[in-house]
Amino acid sequence: MQEFGRLVKKSIRNAGGIPFEFNTIGVDDGIAMGHKGMKYSLPSRELIADSVETMIRAHCFDGMVCIPNCDKIVPGMLMAAVRVNIPTIFVSGGPMKAGILGNGKIIDLTSVFEGVGHTNRD
């Protein structure tokens, strides 16, 4: 997603604007699953909305480009966009890239979840 960010910043500069980049938190459900960290996943949307709104309002931005990629970050940024009511563009960060195991087998998020489910049954 940093590549998208660099391209967006370059495009804003080319159009005569001054880009300012900032990040927000993101709770990873894959890591937070199975322990008390799970209770932070859903409320993180509000923290994301608050942090984006804070940055936009504190620095009086004229517009916003959001590059989200998660089921908490997308709604959090949408909530912020509605609150700040400035021109906003959403650019999808896209799906998570699949990996390749040493044996050449392709592994993706679905196969990881399937593996966790299989392990928990034993």
Coordinates of C-alpha atoms in Angstrom, one line a residue:
M1 CA 0.0 0.0 0.0
Q2 CA 3.0 2.3 0.4
E3 CA 3.5 2.0 -3.3
F4 CA -0.1 3.3 -3.8
G5 CA 0.7 6.1 -1.4
R6 CA 3.8 7.2 -3.2
L7 CA 1.9 7.3 -6.5
V8 CA -1.0 9.3 -5.0
K9 CA 1.5 11.8 -3.4
K10 CA 3.3 12.2 -6.7
S11 CA 0.0 12.7 -8.6
I12 CA -1.1 15.3 -6.0
R13 CA 2.2 17.2 -6.4
N14 CA 1.9 17.0 -10.2
A15 CA -1.6 18.6 -9.9
G16 CA -0.2 21.5 -7.9
G17 CA -1.2 20.2 -4.4
I18 CA 0.8 19.6 -1.3
P19 CA 0.4 16.0 -0.1
F20 CA 0.7 15.0 3.5
E21 CA 0.8 11.3 4.5
F22 CA -0.2 9.8 7.8
N23 CA -1.1 6.3 8.9
T24 CA -3.7 4.9 11.4
I25 CA -3.9 1.9 13.6
G26 CA -5.1 -1.5 12.3
V27 CA -6.0 -4.5 14.4
D28 CA -5.1 -7.7 12.6
D29 CA -7.8 -10.3 13.3
G30 CA -5.5 -13.1 12.4
I31 CA -3.2 -12.1 15.3
A32 CA -5.9 -11.0 17.7
M33 CA -8.0 -14.1 17.3
G34 CA -8.3 -16.6 20.2
H35 CA -7.5 -14.4 23.1
K36 CA -8.7 -11.2 24.8
G37 CA -7.2 -9.1 22.0
M38 CA -10.3 -10.0 19.9
K39 CA -12.4 -7.5 21.9
Y40 CA -10.4 -4.6 20.4
S41 CA -11.1 -5.5 16.7
L42 CA -14.6 -3.9 16.3
P43 CA -14.0 -0.8 18.5
S44 CA -10.8 -0.1 16.5
R45 CA -13.1 1.3 13.8
E46 CA -14.0 4.2 16.0
L47 CA -10.4 4.9 16.9
I48 CA -9.5 4.9 13.2
A49 CA -12.3 7.4 12.5
D50 CA -11.3 9.6 15.4
S51 CA -7.6 9.6 14.4
V52 CA -8.3 10.4 10.8
E53 CA -10.8 13.1 11.7
T54 CA -8.3 14.6 14.2
M55 CA -5.5 14.8 11.6
I56 CA -7.8 16.3 8.9
R57 CA -9.4 18.9 11.2
A58 CA -6.1 19.8 13.1
H59 CA -4.3 20.5 9.8
C60 CA -7.2 22.0 7.8
F61 CA -6.8 19.8 4.8
D62 CA -8.8 20.6 1.7
G63 CA -9.3 17.0 0.6
M64 CA -8.4 13.4 1.5
V65 CA -7.3 10.3 -0.3
C66 CA -7.8 7.1 1.8
I67 CA -6.0 3.9 0.9
P68 CA -7.7 1.3 3.2
N69 CA -7.6 -2.5 2.9
C70 CA -9.3 -4.1 5.9
D71 CA -12.8 -4.7 7.2
K72 CA -12.2 -2.3 10.1
I73 CA -10.1 0.3 8.4
V74 CA -12.5 0.8 5.5
P75 CA -15.5 1.6 7.7
G76 CA -13.4 3.7 10.0
M77 CA -12.1 5.8 7.2
L78 CA -15.6 6.1 5.7
M79 CA -16.9 7.3 9.1
A80 CA -14.1 9.9 9.1
A81 CA -14.8 11.0 5.6
V82 CA -18.5 11.6 6.4
R83 CA -17.6 13.5 9.6
V84 CA -15.0 15.9 8.0
N85 CA -17.2 16.4 4.8
I86 CA -14.3 17.3 2.5
P87 CA -13.7 15.9 -1.0
T88 CA -12.4 12.3 -0.5
I89 CA -11.2 9.6 -2.8
F90 CA -10.9 6.0 -1.8
V91 CA -8.2 3.8 -3.4
S92 CA -8.4 0.1 -2.6
G93 CA -5.2 -1.4 -1.2
G94 CA -6.3 -4.6 -2.9
P95 CA -6.4 -8.1 -1.7
M96 CA -3.6 -9.7 0.4
K97 CA -1.0 -11.3 -1.9
A98 CA -0.8 -15.1 -1.8
G99 CA 2.5 -16.7 -0.8
I100 CA 4.3 -19.8 -2.0
L101 CA 5.5 -22.6 0.3
G102 CA 8.8 -24.3 -0.1
N103 CA 7.1 -27.2 -1.9
G104 CA 5.6 -24.7 -4.5
K105 CA 2.1 -24.9 -3.0
I106 CA 0.3 -21.5 -3.1
I107 CA -1.0 -20.4 0.3
D108 CA -3.5 -17.6 0.9
L109 CA -5.6 -16.2 3.8
T110 CA -8.3 -18.8 3.2
S111 CA -5.8 -21.7 3.4
V112 CA -4.3 -20.3 6.6
F113 CA -7.8 -20.1 8.2
E114 CA -8.5 -23.7 6.9
G115 CA -5.3 -24.8 8.5
V116 CA -6.1 -23.2 11.8
G117 CA -9.5 -24.8 11.8
H118 CA -8.0 -28.2 11.0
T119 CA -5.5 -27.8 13.8
N120 CA -8.1 -26.9 16.3
R121 CA -10.1 -30.1 15.5
D122 CA -7.3 -32.4 16.5

